[in-house]
Amino acid sequence: MRQTRFHAPTLKEDPKDAEVVSHRYLMRGGYIRKVAAGIYDLLPLATRVVRRIEGIIREELNRAGAQEVYLPAVQPAELWQESGRWAFYGPELLRFKDRKGAEFCLGPTHEEVIVDLVRRDVRSWRALPLNLYQIQIKFRDEIRPRAGLMRGREFIMKDAYSFDVSEAAALESYDLMYRAYERIFRRCGLDFRAVEADTGAIGGSRSHEFQVLATSGEDAIVSCDACAYAANVEQAELRRSEQPSEPDAQRPSDESTARVHTPGARTIDEVSALLKRPASSFIKTLIIEADGKLHAVLVRGDHALNDIKLKKLLGATEVHLADEARVQAATGAPVGFAGPVGRLDVASMLADHAVSGMVNAVVGANESDHHLVGVSEGRDFKVQGFHDLRLAADGDACPRCDGTLRSFSGIEVGHVFYLGTKYSQAMKCTFLDEAGEDRPMVMGCYGIGVTRIMAAAIEQNHDENGIVWPPGLAPFAVHVLPLQMNVPEVVEAAEQLYVALTEAGIDVLLDDRDERAGSKFKDADLLGIPWRIAIGARGIKDGNVELKPRRGGDAELVPLDQAVSMIQARLRAALSPA
RNA sequence: CGGGGUGUAGCGCAGCCUGGUAGCGCGCCAGUUUUGGGUACUGGUGGUCGGAGGUUCAAAUCCUCUCACCCCGACCA
């Protein structure tokens, strides 16, 4: 491709609304342009990267026995009503009517459509297992799209669905996909971790997320430093500690309760500073509204509530902190002074394991500007039960071994779910088994965020000058820079090299623009093509060109006539399976 | 939805407080110059100042409403 003919409008300055690295470089490099919040054009460069990601996904999924299809973007409401998700899904499901007034939605995911497809024509156990996938634009009307391609409303996703005769067979399909995912992300050149995860709105009972490790990641994950355990913090189990917490071990456990004045101090940090007691000696009393009912939930002051665990425990569909008015009504005090001692107008009071046996703790007094000290669990208040309710944190004990959990932030680029019969039962997707009995198929579903991989790869592979593409994803393999367009020998050598590389089947971008060397170098760094061949007036006099990897490393002078074979060798080495 | 912020040329910004000719840098076009890390200079193109209403002799500037976008919290590939 000749750059004079190639639409890659680069920007010298950072666009103002781009904060994260991938967004900045994708905009500056002329890969993407914004159309609306969370909706982007993919220009030729980004399209090429997407094609490469898709290619890797196709190869690996086909190898694993999955078959590609295209499913509709616009889906009828009836299917969603049948699965029950028309009511369950929130406003991120974009709904609209056609001219006849029939209701539709833009597909945020395709379980309904695929189940409808499979139930129509698959009737026998002989046709199973079946695994169908598609790569398509999805739309989710996200509450807050952000960070460019990392969280758009419209995004390209690969979604696969497996259908099996039994749970055992379905778990085999699951493992097959899990292994395919490992191969896919490895070939994408990503540093990733598969972690145990919550199943969220899709539903199901077993699930792993594939997280790309990056400081800009939105997801918090923990991983054991001793064993293979890794999980999203939302999901991470916590080992119930053997001995009760000792918030203030120096003091006698029979300290009596006292009321202290804590004017204006609402947060644990504020009260902690005021009373000069560590956050771990506090019991945080959260007033939670779950499906309209209020509950008091106690966690230790230095811990955070895991609302997903709470949601599961309560069997609630919607859980959030109660608003100011309801807190006032339930505790008789403004937000920030709730406590477990005395009258609390709530349906139940639950606590995290770590609260069990706490002595001499600090709690809210259910009275404006006051807290209680010297409060002991069991003596001064009782809860309905202790449960695993808090978020895992760095330094917690691993639930599987004696190791310690370490926290990382990650970007979720893939997710595999074991679904069971949730959808097949609701939508009557059944088959006749060998005994002639009608049974629901056992399903799994498997997503990969294609455009998100592009962003995540940049988050993980860049420097201060631009993108450094992993070789598997690069839009071109080689960038040829003739440095002086007015020196015929230079132009001639570049053209010759361009033709030779192209004929060798290598994707090459030739910077034939009439620009100064400096501009070409800057743009080349920004675009991030793995190999750069600079052709200058000095070197070409001796028949040499300069070969340089974008990812660090020194430039080397190589004879023009050997450049193609050297590049071929380098590319082979870079793309061969590690 | 709650909190914070921004809309002025393709991009990045100043001007607004204190109303009176719409500016700067980059890019783009023409030319001279330069030629291995965004060369220097000359000339030029380009703007209903997000939109609507109002106040005023006069509005980018003051007032009201509205839309869009960004950032921080509750959702997800």
JSON list of N, CA and C in Angstrom, two decimals, chain A residues 314-377:
[
{"chain": "A", "resi": 314, "resn": "LEU", "atom": "N", "xyz": [-29.12, -12.77, 48.89]},
{"chain": "A", "resi": 314, "resn": "LEU", "atom": "CA", "xyz": [-30.50, -12.35, 49.11]},
{"chain": "A", "resi": 314, "resn": "LEU", "atom": "C", "xyz": [-31.44, -12.85, 48.03]},
{"chain": "A", "resi": 315, "resn": "GLY", "atom": "N", "xyz": [-30.86, -13.37, 46.95]},
{"chain": "A", "resi": 315, "resn": "GLY", "atom": "CA", "xyz": [-31.68, -13.78, 45.83]},
{"chain": "A", "resi": 315, "resn": "GLY", "atom": "C", "xyz": [-32.38, -12.60, 45.19]},
{"chain": "A", "resi": 316, "resn": "ALA", "atom": "N", "xyz": [-31.74, -11.44, 45.26]},
{"chain": "A", "resi": 316, "resn": "ALA", "atom": "CA", "xyz": [-32.37, -10.21, 44.75]},
{"chain": "A", "resi": 316, "resn": "ALA", "atom": "C", "xyz": [-31.92, -9.94, 43.33]},
{"chain": "A", "resi": 317, "resn": "THR", "atom": "N", "xyz": [-32.72, -9.23, 42.59]},
{"chain": "A", "resi": 317, "resn": "THR", "atom": "CA", "xyz": [-32.31, -8.88, 41.23]},
{"chain": "A", "resi": 317, "resn": "THR", "atom": "C", "xyz": [-31.65, -7.51, 41.20]},
{"chain": "A", "resi": 318, "resn": "GLU", "atom": "N", "xyz": [-31.97, -6.68, 42.18]},
{"chain": "A", "resi": 318, "resn": "GLU", "atom": "CA", "xyz": [-31.45, -5.32, 42.18]},
{"chain": "A", "resi": 318, "resn": "GLU", "atom": "C", "xyz": [-31.01, -4.96, 43.59]},
{"chain": "A", "resi": 319, "resn": "VAL", "atom": "N", "xyz": [-29.74, -4.60, 43.73]},
{"chain": "A", "resi": 319, "resn": "VAL", "atom": "CA", "xyz": [-29.20, -4.27, 45.04]},
{"chain": "A", "resi": 319, "resn": "VAL", "atom": "C", "xyz": [-28.41, -2.98, 44.95]},
{"chain": "A", "resi": 320, "resn": "HIS", "atom": "N", "xyz": [-28.72, -2.02, 45.79]},
{"chain": "A", "resi": 320, "resn": "HIS", "atom": "CA", "xyz": [-27.91, -0.81, 45.81]},
{"chain": "A", "resi": 320, "resn": "HIS", "atom": "C", "xyz": [-28.02, -0.14, 47.18]},
{"chain": "A", "resi": 321, "resn": "LEU", "atom": "N", "xyz": [-27.12, 0.81, 47.42]},
{"chain": "A", "resi": 321, "resn": "LEU", "atom": "CA", "xyz": [-27.16, 1.54, 48.68]},
{"chain": "A", "resi": 321, "resn": "LEU", "atom": "C", "xyz": [-28.47, 2.32, 48.74]},
{"chain": "A", "resi": 322, "resn": "ALA", "atom": "N", "xyz": [-29.09, 2.34, 49.91]},
{"chain": "A", "resi": 322, "resn": "ALA", "atom": "CA", "xyz": [-30.35, 3.06, 50.06]},
{"chain": "A", "resi": 322, "resn": "ALA", "atom": "C", "xyz": [-30.09, 4.56, 49.95]},
{"chain": "A", "resi": 323, "resn": "ASP", "atom": "N", "xyz": [-31.07, 5.29, 49.51]},
{"chain": "A", "resi": 323, "resn": "ASP", "atom": "CA", "xyz": [-30.86, 6.74, 49.37]},
{"chain": "A", "resi": 323, "resn": "ASP", "atom": "C", "xyz": [-30.99, 7.41, 50.74]},
{"chain": "A", "resi": 324, "resn": "GLU", "atom": "N", "xyz": [-30.59, 8.65, 50.74]},
{"chain": "A", "resi": 324, "resn": "GLU", "atom": "CA", "xyz": [-30.54, 9.48, 51.95]},
{"chain": "A", "resi": 324, "resn": "GLU", "atom": "C", "xyz": [-31.83, 9.38, 52.79]},
{"chain": "A", "resi": 325, "resn": "ALA", "atom": "N", "xyz": [-32.97, 9.53, 52.13]},
{"chain": "A", "resi": 325, "resn": "ALA", "atom": "CA", "xyz": [-34.24, 9.57, 52.86]},
{"chain": "A", "resi": 325, "resn": "ALA", "atom": "C", "xyz": [-34.52, 8.24, 53.55]},
{"chain": "A", "resi": 326, "resn": "ARG", "atom": "N", "xyz": [-34.25, 7.15, 52.84]},
{"chain": "A", "resi": 326, "resn": "ARG", "atom": "CA", "xyz": [-34.55, 5.84, 53.42]},
{"chain": "A", "resi": 326, "resn": "ARG", "atom": "C", "xyz": [-33.57, 5.50, 54.54]},
{"chain": "A", "resi": 327, "resn": "VAL", "atom": "N", "xyz": [-32.34, 5.96, 54.41]},
{"chain": "A", "resi": 327, "resn": "VAL", "atom": "CA", "xyz": [-31.37, 5.75, 55.49]},
{"chain": "A", "resi": 327, "resn": "VAL", "atom": "C", "xyz": [-31.82, 6.50, 56.73]},
{"chain": "A", "resi": 328, "resn": "GLN", "atom": "N", "xyz": [-32.24, 7.72, 56.52]},
{"chain": "A", "resi": 328, "resn": "GLN", "atom": "CA", "xyz": [-32.73, 8.55, 57.62]},
{"chain": "A", "resi": 328, "resn": "GLN", "atom": "C", "xyz": [-33.91, 7.87, 58.32]},
{"chain": "A", "resi": 329, "resn": "ALA", "atom": "N", "xyz": [-34.82, 7.33, 57.51]},
{"chain": "A", "resi": 329, "resn": "ALA", "atom": "CA", "xyz": [-36.00, 6.69, 58.06]},
{"chain": "A", "resi": 329, "resn": "ALA", "atom": "C", "xyz": [-35.64, 5.42, 58.84]},
{"chain": "A", "resi": 330, "resn": "ALA", "atom": "N", "xyz": [-34.69, 4.67, 58.33]},
{"chain": "A", "resi": 330, "resn": "ALA", "atom": "CA", "xyz": [-34.35, 3.39, 58.95]},
{"chain": "A", "resi": 330, "resn": "ALA", "atom": "C", "xyz": [-33.48, 3.55, 60.19]},
{"chain": "A", "resi": 331, "resn": "THR", "atom": "N", "xyz": [-32.59, 4.57, 60.18]},
{"chain": "A", "resi": 331, "resn": "THR", "atom": "CA", "xyz": [-31.63, 4.68, 61.28]},
{"chain": "A", "resi": 331, "resn": "THR", "atom": "C", "xyz": [-31.92, 5.86, 62.20]},
{"chain": "A", "resi": 332, "resn": "GLY", "atom": "N", "xyz": [-32.74, 6.78, 61.74]},
{"chain": "A", "resi": 332, "resn": "GLY", "atom": "CA", "xyz": [-33.00, 7.97, 62.53]},
{"chain": "A", "resi": 332, "resn": "GLY", "atom": "C", "xyz": [-31.84, 8.94, 62.48]},
{"chain": "A", "resi": 333, "resn": "ALA", "atom": "N", "xyz": [-30.91, 8.74, 61.55]},
{"chain": "A", "resi": 333, "resn": "ALA", "atom": "CA", "xyz": [-29.75, 9.62, 61.45]},
{"chain": "A", "resi": 333, "resn": "ALA", "atom": "C", "xyz": [-29.39, 9.81, 59.98]},
{"chain": "A", "resi": 334, "resn": "PRO", "atom": "N", "xyz": [-28.63, 10.86, 59.70]},
{"chain": "A", "resi": 334, "resn": "PRO", "atom": "CA", "xyz": [-28.19, 11.05, 58.32]},
{"chain": "A", "resi": 334, "resn": "PRO", "atom": "C", "xyz": [-27.24, 9.93, 57.89]},
{"chain": "A", "resi": 335, "resn": "VAL", "atom": "N", "xyz": [-26.99, 9.85, 56.60]},
{"chain": "A", "resi": 335, "resn": "VAL", "atom": "CA", "xyz": [-26.04, 8.86, 56.08]},
{"chain": "A", "resi": 335, "resn": "VAL", "atom": "C", "xyz": [-24.69, 9.04, 56.75]},
{"chain": "A", "resi": 336, "resn": "GLY", "atom": "N", "xyz": [-24.08, 7.96, 57.18]},
{"chain": "A", "resi": 336, "resn": "GLY", "atom": "CA", "xyz": [-22.76, 8.05, 57.77]},
{"chain": "A", "resi": 336, "resn": "GLY", "atom": "C", "xyz": [-22.75, 7.73, 59.26]},
{"chain": "A", "resi": 337, "resn": "PHE", "atom": "N", "xyz": [-23.94, 7.59, 59.85]},
{"chain": "A", "resi": 337, "resn": "PHE", "atom": "CA", "xyz": [-23.98, 7.33, 61.28]},
{"chain": "A", "resi": 337, "resn": "PHE", "atom": "C", "xyz": [-24.78, 6.09, 61.65]},
{"chain": "A", "resi": 338, "resn": "ALA", "atom": "N", "xyz": [-24.98, 5.21, 60.64]},
{"chain": "A", "resi": 338, "resn": "ALA", "atom": "CA", "xyz": [-25.74, 3.99, 60.91]},
{"chain": "A", "resi": 338, "resn": "ALA", "atom": "C", "xyz": [-24.90, 3.02, 61.73]},
{"chain": "A", "resi": 339, "resn": "GLY", "atom": "N", "xyz": [-25.57, 2.27, 62.61]},
{"chain": "A", "resi": 339, "resn": "GLY", "atom": "CA", "xyz": [-24.87, 1.28, 63.41]},
{"chain": "A", "resi": 339, "resn": "GLY", "atom": "C", "xyz": [-25.79, 0.14, 63.76]},
{"chain": "A", "resi": 340, "resn": "PRO", "atom": "N", "xyz": [-25.23, -0.99, 64.19]},
{"chain": "A", "resi": 340, "resn": "PRO", "atom": "CA", "xyz": [-26.04, -2.18, 64.46]},
{"chain": "A", "resi": 340, "resn": "PRO", "atom": "C", "xyz": [-26.65, -2.21, 65.86]},
{"chain": "A", "resi": 341, "resn": "VAL", "atom": "N", "xyz": [-26.27, -1.26, 66.70]},
{"chain": "A", "resi": 341, "resn": "VAL", "atom": "CA", "xyz": [-26.76, -1.30, 68.08]},
{"chain": "A", "resi": 341, "resn": "VAL", "atom": "C", "xyz": [-28.03, -0.47, 68.18]},
{"chain": "A", "resi": 342, "resn": "GLY", "atom": "N", "xyz": [-29.03, -1.05, 68.84]},
{"chain": "A", "resi": 342, "resn": "GLY", "atom": "CA", "xyz": [-30.28, -0.34, 69.02]},
{"chain": "A", "resi": 342, "resn": "GLY", "atom": "C", "xyz": [-31.24, -0.62, 67.88]},
{"chain": "A", "resi": 343, "resn": "ARG", "atom": "N", "xyz": [-32.24, 0.24, 67.79]},
{"chain": "A", "resi": 343, "resn": "ARG", "atom": "CA", "xyz": [-33.30, -0.01, 66.83]},
{"chain": "A", "resi": 343, "resn": "ARG", "atom": "C", "xyz": [-32.89, 0.36, 65.42]},
{"chain": "A", "resi": 344, "resn": "LEU", "atom": "N", "xyz": [-33.04, -0.58, 64.53]},
{"chain": "A", "resi": 344, "resn": "LEU", "atom": "CA", "xyz": [-32.80, -0.34, 63.12]},
{"chain": "A", "resi": 344, "resn": "LEU", "atom": "C", "xyz": [-34.02, -0.87, 62.39]},
{"chain": "A", "resi": 345, "resn": "ASP", "atom": "N", "xyz": [-34.61, -0.04, 61.59]},
{"chain": "A", "resi": 345, "resn": "ASP", "atom": "CA", "xyz": [-35.84, -0.46, 60.93]},
{"chain": "A", "resi": 345, "resn": "ASP", "atom": "C", "xyz": [-35.51, -1.10, 59.58]},
{"chain": "A", "resi": 346, "resn": "VAL", "atom": "N", "xyz": [-35.02, -2.36, 59.64]},
{"chain": "A", "resi": 346, "resn": "VAL", "atom": "CA", "xyz": [-34.64, -3.07, 58.42]},
{"chain": "A", "resi": 346, "resn": "VAL", "atom": "C", "xyz": [-35.19, -4.50, 58.45]},
{"chain": "A", "resi": 347, "resn": "ALA", "atom": "N", "xyz": [-35.26, -5.09, 57.26]},
{"chain": "A", "resi": 347, "resn": "ALA", "atom": "CA", "xyz": [-35.81, -6.44, 57.17]},
{"chain": "A", "resi": 347, "resn": "ALA", "atom": "C", "xyz": [-34.87, -7.47, 57.77]},
{"chain": "A", "resi": 348, "resn": "SER", "atom": "N", "xyz": [-33.57, -7.25, 57.61]},
{"chain": "A", "resi": 348, "resn": "SER", "atom": "CA", "xyz": [-32.62, -8.19, 58.21]},
{"chain": "A", "resi": 348, "resn": "SER", "atom": "C", "xyz": [-31.28, -7.50, 58.42]},
{"chain": "A", "resi": 349, "resn": "MET", "atom": "N", "xyz": [-30.49, -8.08, 59.29]},
{"chain": "A", "resi": 349, "resn": "MET", "atom": "CA", "xyz": [-29.14, -7.58, 59.51]},
{"chain": "A", "resi": 349, "resn": "MET", "atom": "C", "xyz": [-28.18, -8.74, 59.29]},
{"chain": "A", "resi": 350, "resn": "LEU", "atom": "N", "xyz": [-27.28, -8.54, 58.30]},
{"chain": "A", "resi": 350, "resn": "LEU", "atom": "CA", "xyz": [-26.35, -9.59, 57.92]},
{"chain": "A", "resi": 350, "resn": "LEU", "atom": "C", "xyz": [-24.94, -9.06, 58.10]},
{"chain": "A", "resi": 351, "resn": "ALA", "atom": "N", "xyz": [-23.98, -9.98, 58.22]},
{"chain": "A", "resi": 351, "resn": "ALA", "atom": "CA", "xyz": [-22.62, -9.50, 58.39]},
{"chain": "A", "resi": 351, "resn": "ALA", "atom": "C", "xyz": [-21.63, -10.40, 57.67]},
{"chain": "A", "resi": 352, "resn": "ASP", "atom": "N", "xyz": [-20.53, -9.79, 57.31]},
{"chain": "A", "resi": 352, "resn": "ASP", "atom": "CA", "xyz": [-19.43, -10.54, 56.74]},
{"chain": "A", "resi": 352, "resn": "ASP", "atom": "C", "xyz": [-18.75, -11.33, 57.86]},
{"chain": "A", "resi": 353, "resn": "HIS", "atom": "N", "xyz": [-18.14, -12.45, 57.47]},
{"chain": "A", "resi": 353, "resn": "HIS", "atom": "CA", "xyz": [-17.45, -13.31, 58.45]},
{"chain": "A", "resi": 353, "resn": "HIS", "atom": "C", "xyz": [-16.51, -12.52, 59.35]},
{"chain": "A", "resi": 354, "resn": "ALA", "atom": "N", "xyz": [-15.83, -11.54, 58.77]},
{"chain": "A", "resi": 354, "resn": "ALA", "atom": "CA", "xyz": [-14.80, -10.82, 59.52]},
{"chain": "A", "resi": 354, "resn": "ALA", "atom": "C", "xyz": [-15.37, -10.04, 60.70]},
{"chain": "A", "resi": 355, "resn": "VAL", "atom": "N", "xyz": [-16.68, -9.83, 60.69]},
{"chain": "A", "resi": 355, "resn": "VAL", "atom": "CA", "xyz": [-17.30, -9.07, 61.79]},
{"chain": "A", "resi": 355, "resn": "VAL", "atom": "C", "xyz": [-17.56, -9.98, 62.99]},
{"chain": "A", "resi": 356, "resn": "SER", "atom": "N", "xyz": [-17.60, -11.27, 62.70]},
{"chain": "A", "resi": 356, "resn": "SER", "atom": "CA", "xyz": [-17.90, -12.23, 63.75]},
{"chain": "A", "resi": 356, "resn": "SER", "atom": "C", "xyz": [-16.87, -12.15, 64.87]},
{"chain": "A", "resi": 357, "resn": "GLY", "atom": "N", "xyz": [-17.33, -11.95, 66.07]},
{"chain": "A", "resi": 357, "resn": "GLY", "atom": "CA", "xyz": [-16.43, -11.95, 67.21]},
{"chain": "A", "resi": 357, "resn": "GLY", "atom": "C", "xyz": [-15.65, -10.66, 67.41]},
{"chain": "A", "resi": 358, "resn": "MET", "atom": "N", "xyz": [-15.98, -9.63, 66.66]},
{"chain": "A", "resi": 358, "resn": "MET", "atom": "CA", "xyz": [-15.25, -8.36, 66.84]},
{"chain": "A", "resi": 358, "resn": "MET", "atom": "C", "xyz": [-15.57, -7.77, 68.22]},
{"chain": "A", "resi": 359, "resn": "VAL", "atom": "N", "xyz": [-14.53, -7.26, 68.87]},
{"chain": "A", "resi": 359, "resn": "VAL", "atom": "CA", "xyz": [-14.72, -6.65, 70.18]},
{"chain": "A", "resi": 359, "resn": "VAL", "atom": "C", "xyz": [-14.19, -5.23, 70.16]},
{"chain": "A", "resi": 360, "resn": "ASN", "atom": "N", "xyz": [-14.75, -4.41, 71.02]},
{"chain": "A", "resi": 360, "resn": "ASN", "atom": "CA", "xyz": [-14.29, -3.02, 71.16]},
{"chain": "A", "resi": 360, "resn": "ASN", "atom": "C", "xyz": [-14.27, -2.27, 69.84]},
{"chain": "A", "resi": 361, "resn": "ALA", "atom": "N", "xyz": [-15.28, -2.52, 69.05]},
{"chain": "A", "resi": 361, "resn": "ALA", "atom": "CA", "xyz": [-15.32, -1.91, 67.74]},
{"chain": "A", "resi": 361, "resn": "ALA", "atom": "C", "xyz": [-15.99, -0.55, 67.80]},
{"chain": "A", "resi": 362, "resn": "VAL", "atom": "N", "xyz": [-15.79, 0.20, 66.72]},
{"chain": "A", "resi": 362, "resn": "VAL", "atom": "CA", "xyz": [-16.44, 1.50, 66.58]},
{"chain": "A", "resi": 362, "resn": "VAL", "atom": "C", "xyz": [-17.57, 1.35, 65.57]},
{"chain": "A", "resi": 363, "resn": "VAL", "atom": "N", "xyz": [-18.75, 1.85, 65.92]},
{"chain": "A", "resi": 363, "resn": "VAL", "atom": "CA", "xyz": [-19.88, 1.78, 65.00]},
{"chain": "A", "resi": 363, "resn": "VAL", "atom": "C", "xyz": [-20.63, 3.10, 65.03]},
{"chain": "A", "resi": 364, "resn": "GLY", "atom": "N", "xyz": [-21.48, 3.31, 64.06]},
{"chain": "A", "resi": 364, "resn": "GLY", "atom": "CA", "xyz": [-22.34, 4.49, 64.07]},
{"chain": "A", "resi": 364, "resn": "GLY", "atom": "C", "xyz": [-23.36, 4.38, 65.20]},
{"chain": "A", "resi": 365, "resn": "ALA", "atom": "N", "xyz": [-23.84, 5.52, 65.70]},
{"chain": "A", "resi": 365, "resn": "ALA", "atom": "CA", "xyz": [-24.73, 5.51, 66.86]},
{"chain": "A", "resi": 365, "resn": "ALA", "atom": "C", "xyz": [-26.19, 5.67, 66.47]},
{"chain": "A", "resi": 366, "resn": "ASN", "atom": "N", "xyz": [-26.47, 5.67, 65.18]},
{"chain": "A", "resi": 366, "resn": "ASN", "atom": "CA", "xyz": [-27.83, 5.94, 64.71]},
{"chain": "A", "resi": 366, "resn": "ASN", "atom": "C", "xyz": [-28.32, 7.28, 65.23]},
{"chain": "A", "resi": 367, "resn": "GLU", "atom": "N", "xyz": [-27.40, 8.20, 65.30]},
{"chain": "A", "resi": 367, "resn": "GLU", "atom": "CA", "xyz": [-27.70, 9.53, 65.79]},
{"chain": "A", "resi": 367, "resn": "GLU", "atom": "C", "xyz": [-26.71, 10.47, 65.12]},
{"chain": "A", "resi": 368, "resn": "SER", "atom": "N", "xyz": [-27.20, 11.60, 64.68]},
{"chain": "A", "resi": 368, "resn": "SER", "atom": "CA", "xyz": [-26.36, 12.53, 63.96]},
{"chain": "A", "resi": 368, "resn": "SER", "atom": "C", "xyz": [-25.11, 12.90, 64.77]},
{"chain": "A", "resi": 369, "resn": "ASP", "atom": "N", "xyz": [-23.95, 12.87, 64.10]},
{"chain": "A", "resi": 369, "resn": "ASP", "atom": "CA", "xyz": [-22.68, 13.29, 64.70]},
{"chain": "A", "resi": 369, "resn": "ASP", "atom": "C", "xyz": [-22.24, 12.47, 65.92]},
{"chain": "A", "resi": 370, "resn": "HIS", "atom": "N", "xyz": [-22.69, 11.22, 66.00]},
{"chain": "A", "resi": 370, "resn": "HIS", "atom": "CA", "xyz": [-22.22, 10.38, 67.11]},
{"chain": "A", "resi": 370, "resn": "HIS", "atom": "C", "xyz": [-21.88, 8.97, 66.66]},
{"chain": "A", "resi": 371, "resn": "HIS", "atom": "N", "xyz": [-20.87, 8.41, 67.30]},
{"chain": "A", "resi": 371, "resn": "HIS", "atom": "CA", "xyz": [-20.51, 7.02, 67.10]},
{"chain": "A", "resi": 371, "resn": "HIS", "atom": "C", "xyz": [-20.45, 6.33, 68.46]},
{"chain": "A", "resi": 372, "resn": "LEU", "atom": "N", "xyz": [-20.45, 5.00, 68.44]},
{"chain": "A", "resi": 372, "resn": "LEU", "atom": "CA", "xyz": [-20.28, 4.24, 69.67]},
{"chain": "A", "resi": 372, "resn": "LEU", "atom": "C", "xyz": [-18.92, 3.55, 69.62]},
{"chain": "A", "resi": 373, "resn": "VAL", "atom": "N", "xyz": [-18.23, 3.54, 70.73]},
{"chain": "A", "resi": 373, "resn": "VAL", "atom": "CA", "xyz": [-16.99, 2.78, 70.82]},
{"chain": "A", "resi": 373, "resn": "VAL", "atom": "C", "xyz": [-17.19, 1.66, 71.84]},
{"chain": "A", "resi": 374, "resn": "GLY", "atom": "N", "xyz": [-16.27, 0.70, 71.83]},
{"chain": "A", "resi": 374, "resn": "GLY", "atom": "CA", "xyz": [-16.35, -0.41, 72.78]},
{"chain": "A", "resi": 374, "resn": "GLY", "atom": "C", "xyz": [-17.52, -1.33, 72.49]},
{"chain": "A", "resi": 375, "resn": "VAL", "atom": "N", "xyz": [-17.85, -1.46, 71.23]},
{"chain": "A", "resi": 375, "resn": "VAL", "atom": "CA", "xyz": [-18.97, -2.32, 70.86]},
{"chain": "A", "resi": 375, "resn": "VAL", "atom": "C", "xyz": [-18.46, -3.72, 70.52]},
{"chain": "A", "resi": 376, "resn": "SER", "atom": "N", "xyz": [-19.10, -4.73, 71.06]},
{"chain": "A", "resi": 376, "resn": "SER", "atom": "CA", "xyz": [-18.69, -6.10, 70.77]},
{"chain": "A", "resi": 376, "resn": "SER", "atom": "C", "xyz": [-19.83, -6.88, 70.15]},
{"chain": "A", "resi": 377, "resn": "GLU", "atom": "N", "xyz": [-19.48, -7.59, 69.10]},
{"chain": "A", "resi": 377, "resn": "GLU", "atom": "CA", "xyz": [-20.47, -8.40, 68.39]},
{"chain": "A", "resi": 377, "resn": "GLU", "atom": "C", "xyz": [-20.93, -9.52, 69.33]}
]
